[in-house]
mmCIF file of C-alpha atoms in Angstrom:
data_model
loop_
_atom_site.group_PDB
_atom_site.id
_atom_site.type_symbol
_atom_site.label_atom_id
_atom_site.label_comp_id
_atom_site.label_asym_id
_atom_site.label_seq_id
_atom_site.Cartn_x
_atom_site.Cartn_y
_atom_site.Cartn_z
ATOM 1 C CA MET A 8 70.844 65.862 40.882
ATOM 2 C CA THR A 9 74.360 67.212 39.841
ATOM 3 C CA ALA A 10 77.668 67.161 42.172
ATOM 4 C CA ARG A 11 77.721 69.699 44.859
ATOM 5 C CA ALA A 12 81.124 72.123 43.425
ATOM 6 C CA ARG A 13 82.336 72.726 47.200
ATOM 7 C CA ARG A 14 86.003 72.775 47.822
ATOM 8 C CA ILE A 15 87.203 70.356 50.092
ATOM 9 C CA SER A 16 91.042 70.227 51.447
ATOM 10 C CA THR A 17 92.905 67.895 52.331
ATOM 11 C CA ALA A 18 93.422 69.095 55.846
ATOM 12 C CA HIS A 19 89.320 68.284 56.372
ATOM 13 C CA VAL A 20 90.138 64.939 54.759
ATOM 14 C CA LEU A 21 92.778 63.511 56.661
ATOM 15 C CA ALA A 22 91.039 64.830 59.864
ATOM 16 C CA LEU A 23 87.561 62.923 59.025
ATOM 17 C CA ALA A 24 89.700 59.990 57.501
ATOM 18 C CA GLU A 25 91.292 59.785 61.602
ATOM 19 C CA THR A 26 87.530 59.738 62.764
ATOM 20 C CA LEU A 27 85.158 57.490 60.847
ATOM 21 C CA THR A 28 84.064 54.434 62.338
ATOM 22 C CA GLU A 29 84.098 51.055 61.020
ATOM 23 C CA ARG A 30 80.660 51.367 59.790
ATOM 24 C CA GLU A 31 80.903 54.313 58.481
ATOM 25 C CA TRP A 32 83.776 53.200 56.227
ATOM 26 C CA SER A 33 81.319 50.812 55.149
ATOM 27 C CA ILE A 34 78.670 52.383 54.287
ATOM 28 C CA LEU A 35 80.698 54.575 51.975
ATOM 29 C CA THR A 36 82.363 51.251 50.269
ATOM 30 C CA THR A 37 78.883 50.086 50.126
ATOM 31 C CA VAL A 38 77.487 53.634 48.282
ATOM 32 C CA ASN A 39 80.594 53.553 45.922
ATOM 33 C CA LEU A 40 79.769 50.030 45.075
ATOM 34 C CA LEU A 41 76.304 50.356 44.314
ATOM 35 C CA ARG A 42 76.511 54.486 42.947
ATOM 36 C CA LEU A 43 72.851 54.807 44.665
ATOM 37 C CA ALA A 44 71.632 53.271 47.829
ATOM 38 C CA THR A 45 68.418 54.385 49.912
ATOM 39 C CA GLY A 46 69.188 55.385 53.403
ATOM 40 C CA LEU A 47 66.224 52.135 54.103
ATOM 41 C CA GLN A 48 69.259 50.374 52.114
ATOM 42 C CA LEU A 49 71.995 51.260 53.918
ATOM 43 C CA GLU A 50 69.980 50.480 57.398
ATOM 44 C CA ARG A 51 69.350 47.030 56.363
ATOM 45 C CA LEU A 52 73.191 46.448 55.413
ATOM 46 C CA HIS A 53 74.574 48.490 58.166
ATOM 47 C CA PHE A 54 72.366 48.391 61.363
ATOM 48 C CA ALA A 55 71.223 44.847 61.071
ATOM 49 C CA GLU A 56 72.190 44.052 64.384
ATOM 50 C CA LEU A 57 70.451 46.723 66.185
ATOM 51 C CA THR A 58 66.364 46.714 66.829
ATOM 52 C CA GLY A 59 63.247 48.979 67.976
ATOM 53 C CA LYS A 60 63.617 52.433 67.418
ATOM 54 C CA SER A 61 67.290 52.663 68.028
ATOM 55 C CA ARG A 62 68.019 51.318 65.139
ATOM 56 C CA SER A 63 66.753 53.952 62.721
ATOM 57 C CA VAL A 64 67.781 56.579 65.338
ATOM 58 C CA VAL A 65 71.382 55.637 64.899
ATOM 59 C CA ARG A 66 70.895 55.219 61.446
ATOM 60 C CA TRP A 67 69.834 58.469 60.563
ATOM 61 C CA ARG A 68 72.495 60.117 62.790
ATOM 62 C CA VAL A 69 75.016 58.427 61.214
ATOM 63 C CA LEU A 70 74.055 59.389 57.953
ATOM 64 C CA LYS A 71 73.857 63.121 59.160
ATOM 65 C CA ARG A 72 77.366 63.167 60.223
ATOM 66 C CA LEU A 73 78.462 61.545 56.128
ATOM 67 C CA VAL A 74 76.632 64.155 54.740
ATOM 68 C CA ASP A 75 77.309 66.993 56.910
ATOM 69 C CA ALA A 76 80.987 66.307 56.160
ATOM 70 C CA GLN A 77 80.562 65.834 52.777
ATOM 71 C CA ALA A 78 81.261 62.539 51.985
ATOM 72 C CA LEU A 79 77.278 61.749 51.221
ATOM 73 C CA MET A 80 74.967 63.498 48.901
ATOM 74 C CA PRO A 81 71.407 62.951 49.197
ATOM 75 C CA LEU A 82 68.965 63.400 46.430
ATOM 76 C CA THR A 83 66.697 66.234 46.955
ATOM 77 C CA ARG A 84 63.534 63.912 46.356
ATOM 78 C CA ARG A 85 62.520 60.971 48.381
ATOM 79 C CA VAL A 86 61.882 57.614 46.992
ATOM 80 C CA GLY A 87 58.440 56.093 47.642
ATOM 81 C CA GLY A 88 56.751 58.892 49.445
ATOM 82 C CA SER A 89 57.781 61.524 52.652
ATOM 83 C CA LEU A 90 58.710 59.474 55.574
ATOM 84 C CA HIS A 91 60.617 61.777 58.436
ATOM 85 C CA GLY A 92 64.237 61.236 58.581
ATOM 86 C CA SER A 93 66.717 59.680 56.053
ATOM 87 C CA ALA A 94 65.306 56.372 55.641
ATOM 88 C CA GLN A 95 63.278 57.078 52.109
ATOM 89 C CA LEU A 96 66.381 59.279 51.086
ATOM 90 C CA THR A 97 68.652 58.563 48.270
ATOM 91 C CA TYR A 98 72.474 58.692 48.941
ATOM 92 C CA ALA A 99 75.248 59.112 46.369
ATOM 93 C CA LEU A 100 79.301 59.309 47.415
ATOM 94 C CA ASP A 101 79.873 63.388 47.879
ATOM 95 C CA THR A 102 83.441 65.052 47.502
ATOM 96 C CA ALA A 103 85.107 64.439 50.584
ATOM 97 C CA GLY A 104 83.490 60.105 50.434
ATOM 98 C CA GLU A 105 85.464 59.889 46.976
ATOM 99 C CA ARG A 106 88.561 61.736 48.424
ATOM 100 C CA LEU A 107 88.069 59.629 51.619
ATOM 101 C CA LEU A 108 88.238 56.199 49.412
ATOM 102 C CA ARG A 109 90.516 57.197 47.400
ATOM 103 C CA LEU A 110 93.292 58.384 49.952
ATOM 104 C CA ARG A 111 92.173 54.826 51.516
ATOM 105 C CA ARG A 112 93.067 52.885 48.636
ATOM 106 C CA ASN A 113 96.528 54.584 47.784
ATOM 107 C CA LEU A 114 97.380 53.335 51.793
ATOM 108 C CA SER A 115 95.841 49.823 50.944
ATOM 109 C CA GLN A 116 96.954 49.581 47.432
ATOM 110 C CA THR A 117 93.934 47.903 46.423
ATOM 111 C CA LYS A 118 92.489 47.903 42.753
ATOM 112 C CA GLU A 119 89.075 49.654 43.745
ATOM 113 C CA ARG A 120 87.029 51.568 42.109
ATOM 114 C CA ILE A 121 86.264 55.116 43.023
ATOM 115 C CA ARG A 122 83.517 57.143 41.286
ATOM 116 C CA ARG A 123 80.743 59.603 41.899
ATOM 117 C CA PRO A 124 77.960 59.717 39.325
ATOM 118 C CA GLY A 125 77.608 62.489 37.386
ATOM 119 C CA PRO A 126 73.935 64.151 36.492
ATOM 120 C CA ILE A 127 71.214 61.841 37.753
ATOM 121 C CA GLY A 128 67.726 61.652 36.222
ATOM 122 C CA GLU A 129 64.558 59.952 37.674
ATOM 123 C CA ARG A 130 64.999 57.023 35.251
ATOM 124 C CA PHE A 131 68.659 56.388 35.950
ATOM 125 C CA VAL A 132 67.873 56.535 39.886
ATOM 126 C CA ALA A 133 65.026 54.433 39.605
ATOM 127 C CA HIS A 134 67.228 51.732 37.521
ATOM 128 C CA THR A 135 70.164 52.154 39.844
ATOM 129 C CA LEU A 136 68.535 51.468 42.954
ATOM 130 C CA ALA A 137 66.495 48.517 41.147
ATOM 131 C CA THR A 138 70.275 47.095 41.461
ATOM 132 C CA SER A 139 71.148 48.126 44.976
ATOM 133 C CA GLU A 140 68.013 46.286 45.854
ATOM 134 C CA LEU A 141 69.379 43.542 44.698
ATOM 135 C CA TYR A 142 72.261 43.115 46.212
ATOM 136 C CA VAL A 143 71.214 44.081 49.711
ATOM 137 C CA GLN A 144 68.343 40.671 49.374
ATOM 138 C CA LEU A 145 71.254 38.864 48.538
ATOM 139 C CA VAL A 146 73.180 40.340 51.707
ATOM 140 C CA GLU A 147 70.286 39.484 53.451
ATOM 141 C CA ARG A 148 69.692 36.192 52.279
ATOM 142 C CA ALA A 149 72.999 35.057 52.721
ATOM 143 C CA ARG A 150 73.292 36.032 56.540
ATOM 144 C CA ALA A 151 70.300 33.830 56.860
ATOM 145 C CA GLU A 152 71.232 30.889 54.858
ATOM 146 C CA GLY A 153 74.967 30.552 55.360
ATOM 147 C CA PHE A 154 75.806 30.527 51.433
ATOM 148 C CA MET A 155 78.752 33.110 50.283
ATOM 149 C CA LEU A 156 77.928 36.600 48.226
ATOM 150 C CA ASP A 157 81.758 36.199 46.328
ATOM 151 C CA ASP A 158 81.816 38.964 44.309
ATOM 152 C CA PHE A 159 79.331 42.099 43.416
ATOM 153 C CA GLN A 160 79.696 44.423 41.076
ATOM 154 C CA ALA A 161 77.592 47.062 39.593
ATOM 155 C CA GLU A 162 77.463 49.110 36.443
ATOM 156 C CA PRO A 163 80.018 50.356 34.588
ATOM 157 C CA ALA A 164 82.465 47.791 37.033
ATOM 158 C CA ALA A 165 80.451 44.864 35.932
ATOM 159 C CA TRP A 166 81.357 45.782 32.125
ATOM 160 C CA TRP A 167 83.407 43.271 30.317
ATOM 161 C CA PRO A 168 85.459 42.994 27.282
ATOM 162 C CA ASN A 169 83.387 41.270 24.592
ATOM 163 C CA GLY A 170 85.870 40.168 22.157
ATOM 164 C CA ALA A 171 85.117 42.042 19.253
ATOM 165 C CA GLY A 172 86.649 45.077 20.222
ATOM 166 C CA GLY A 173 83.783 46.429 22.473
ATOM 167 C CA TRP A 174 82.191 45.624 25.779
ATOM 168 C CA MET A 175 79.530 43.428 27.331
ATOM 169 C CA LYS A 176 77.286 45.647 29.708
ATOM 170 C CA PRO A 177 75.514 43.986 32.239
ATOM 171 C CA ASP A 178 74.093 46.008 35.145
ATOM 172 C CA ALA A 179 75.854 43.840 37.488
ATOM 173 C CA HIS A 180 77.854 40.936 38.251
ATOM 174 C CA LEU A 181 77.749 38.751 40.914
ATOM 175 C CA SER A 182 78.901 35.146 42.244
ATOM 176 C CA ILE A 183 77.806 33.467 45.088
ATOM 177 C CA SER A 184 78.793 29.952 46.243
ATOM 178 C CA ALA A 185 77.868 27.005 48.284
ATOM 179 C CA GLY A 186 80.555 24.190 49.568
ATOM 180 C CA GLU A 187 82.281 23.990 46.007
ATOM 181 C CA PHE A 188 80.041 25.006 44.098
ATOM 182 C CA THR A 189 79.812 28.690 42.560
ATOM 183 C CA ASP A 190 77.255 30.005 40.324
ATOM 184 C CA HIS A 191 78.219 33.242 37.964
ATOM 185 C CA TRP A 192 75.843 35.796 37.233
ATOM 186 C CA TRP A 193 75.649 38.589 34.665
ATOM 187 C CA VAL A 194 72.064 40.863 35.869
ATOM 188 C CA GLU A 195 69.994 42.848 33.319
ATOM 189 C CA VAL A 196 67.572 44.572 35.428
ATOM 190 C CA ASP A 197 64.268 45.449 33.191
ATOM 191 C CA LEU A 198 61.740 48.179 34.715
ATOM 192 C CA ALA A 199 59.867 47.996 31.012
ATOM 193 C CA THR A 200 61.112 50.858 29.375
ATOM 194 C CA GLU A 201 63.037 49.223 27.081
ATOM 195 C CA ALA A 202 61.383 48.075 22.818
ATOM 196 C CA VAL A 203 61.512 44.468 22.083
ATOM 197 C CA PRO A 204 63.764 45.374 19.472
ATOM 198 C CA THR A 205 66.547 46.823 21.528
ATOM 199 C CA LEU A 206 66.139 44.114 24.008
ATOM 200 C CA ARG A 207 66.778 41.519 21.292
ATOM 201 C CA GLY A 208 69.810 43.853 20.077
ATOM 202 C CA LYS A 209 70.751 43.438 23.663
ATOM 203 C CA PHE A 210 70.539 39.826 24.267
ATOM 204 C CA LEU A 211 72.110 38.576 20.908
ATOM 205 C CA ALA A 212 75.114 40.535 22.251
ATOM 206 C CA TYR A 213 75.621 37.640 24.862
ATOM 207 C CA ILE A 214 74.838 35.053 22.351
ATOM 208 C CA ASP A 215 77.656 36.161 20.309
ATOM 209 C CA PHE A 216 80.158 36.908 23.444
ATOM 210 C CA VAL A 217 79.333 32.449 23.616
ATOM 211 C CA SER A 218 79.793 31.978 19.998
ATOM 212 C CA LEU A 219 83.431 33.628 20.277
ATOM 213 C CA GLY A 220 84.514 31.700 22.582
ATOM 214 C CA GLN A 221 84.788 34.431 24.975
ATOM 215 C CA LEU A 222 85.333 33.958 28.477
ATOM 216 C CA GLY A 223 83.742 36.314 31.569
ATOM 217 C CA PRO A 224 85.211 36.730 35.542
ATOM 218 C CA ASP A 225 87.085 33.906 36.958
ATOM 219 C CA ASP A 226 87.426 32.885 33.376
ATOM 220 C CA VAL A 227 83.924 31.344 33.027
ATOM 221 C CA VAL A 228 80.451 32.102 30.761
ATOM 222 C CA PRO A 229 78.576 33.425 33.820
ATOM 223 C CA ARG A 230 74.624 32.947 32.855
ATOM 224 C CA VAL A 231 72.532 36.041 32.522
ATOM 225 C CA LEU A 232 69.484 36.976 35.243
ATOM 226 C CA VAL A 233 66.599 39.024 33.972
ATOM 227 C CA THR A 234 64.677 40.526 36.087
ATOM 228 C CA VAL A 235 61.243 41.935 35.245
ATOM 229 C CA PRO A 236 58.757 44.130 37.428
ATOM 230 C CA THR A 237 55.501 42.170 36.321
ATOM 231 C CA LEU A 238 54.005 38.786 35.114
ATOM 232 C CA GLU A 239 53.318 40.579 31.951
ATOM 233 C CA ARG A 240 57.270 41.805 31.129
ATOM 234 C CA ARG A 241 57.958 38.826 31.771
ATOM 235 C CA ASP A 242 55.719 37.120 29.669
ATOM 236 C CA VAL A 243 57.209 39.604 26.734
ATOM 237 C CA MET A 244 61.159 38.632 27.838
ATOM 238 C CA THR A 245 60.644 34.909 27.814
ATOM 239 C CA SER A 246 58.904 35.404 24.282
ATOM 240 C CA VAL A 247 61.633 37.460 23.190
ATOM 241 C CA VAL A 248 64.256 34.590 24.510
ATOM 242 C CA THR A 249 62.928 31.131 23.138
ATOM 243 C CA LYS A 250 63.442 33.038 19.559
ATOM 244 C CA LEU A 251 66.503 33.800 20.406
ATOM 245 C CA PRO A 252 69.265 31.072 18.697
ATOM 246 C CA ALA A 253 71.146 28.642 20.841
ATOM 247 C CA PRO A 254 72.725 28.714 23.551
ATOM 248 C CA ALA A 255 69.696 31.421 24.446
ATOM 249 C CA GLY A 256 67.545 28.361 26.345
ATOM 250 C CA GLU A 257 70.273 27.629 28.653
ATOM 251 C CA LEU A 258 71.640 30.937 28.680
ATOM 252 C CA PHE A 259 68.559 33.261 30.080
ATOM 253 C CA ALA A 260 66.628 33.039 33.081
ATOM 254 C CA VAL A 261 64.049 35.479 33.500
ATOM 255 C CA VAL A 262 62.155 36.358 36.966
ATOM 256 C CA LEU A 263 60.527 38.913 38.918
ATOM 257 C CA HIS A 264 62.562 41.294 40.777
ATOM 258 C CA ASP A 265 61.056 40.038 43.915
ATOM 259 C CA GLU A 266 61.774 36.417 42.984
ATOM 260 C CA ALA A 267 65.467 36.911 41.613
ATOM 261 C CA VAL A 268 67.555 36.365 45.049
ATOM 262 C CA GLY A 269 65.121 33.310 46.036
ATOM 263 C CA TRP A 270 65.670 31.983 42.368
ATOM 264 C CA LEU A 271 69.419 32.442 42.602
ATOM 265 C CA THR A 272 69.594 30.081 46.018
ATOM 266 C CA ALA A 273 67.867 28.012 44.492
ATOM 267 C CA GLU A 274 69.537 27.733 41.783
ATOM 268 C CA LEU A 275 72.560 27.386 43.625
ATOM 269 C CA SER A 276 71.032 24.415 46.407
ATOM 270 C CA GLU A 277 70.037 22.443 43.071
ATOM 271 C CA ALA A 278 73.948 22.507 42.165
ATOM 272 C CA THR A 279 75.469 21.256 45.707
ATOM 273 C CA HIS A 280 72.818 18.736 45.403
ATOM 274 C CA GLU A 281 73.614 16.938 42.186
#
């Protein structure tokens, strides 16, 4: 997928800004944050208060309006089958959406990063949507359990200077808190597509960061959560970590994708009860 080269007038952007609902602004903000999100992920985030058939109907109507206005751009292929409607489509920020968010940023004088992805391949889509799913599950769990998701940044916003002229490039940074306790994590979302030497080099970069005495967001050293798709891949990752120099054992945690949010909240809960 590439960005559509249709010109958008300033008048169109200004008129659209006047008509957007809070829900629609929030959807654009989410897609900008994550770079890509499926219709179902957006439904879980922004239509959770609706029930039954009305939830999918309203989601379809809102996303169609944003697409028609060139605020969102659907990828041509669906994810996970050919279900009717917009649930299985994947969405990126479109031209008008980018300009709308820039307009709002300029008016509010915030430092919000606004970006549209360039050419998109299948590997990028799968990896980005896996990161988006982690965010969606964190939001859902925070609503249910009452902890705070204080920050979530996907790449490249999650990248951080490494103290040696380069960058740490995690897939995401997140912080969650309960009471006085806050946990910071860098996240590596693994889809079992990278070779072991590549993984070892990536992990050593985190150890070098610690050894240089560098600090991450909020002046702490985030731990590194590595999420993997299968038990076999978890064994591979764990083997790589155990052969790394200190403080690898304390720095890295390897968990299955589906268990990541539960594991994060259990770690936070344990810290609050110590």
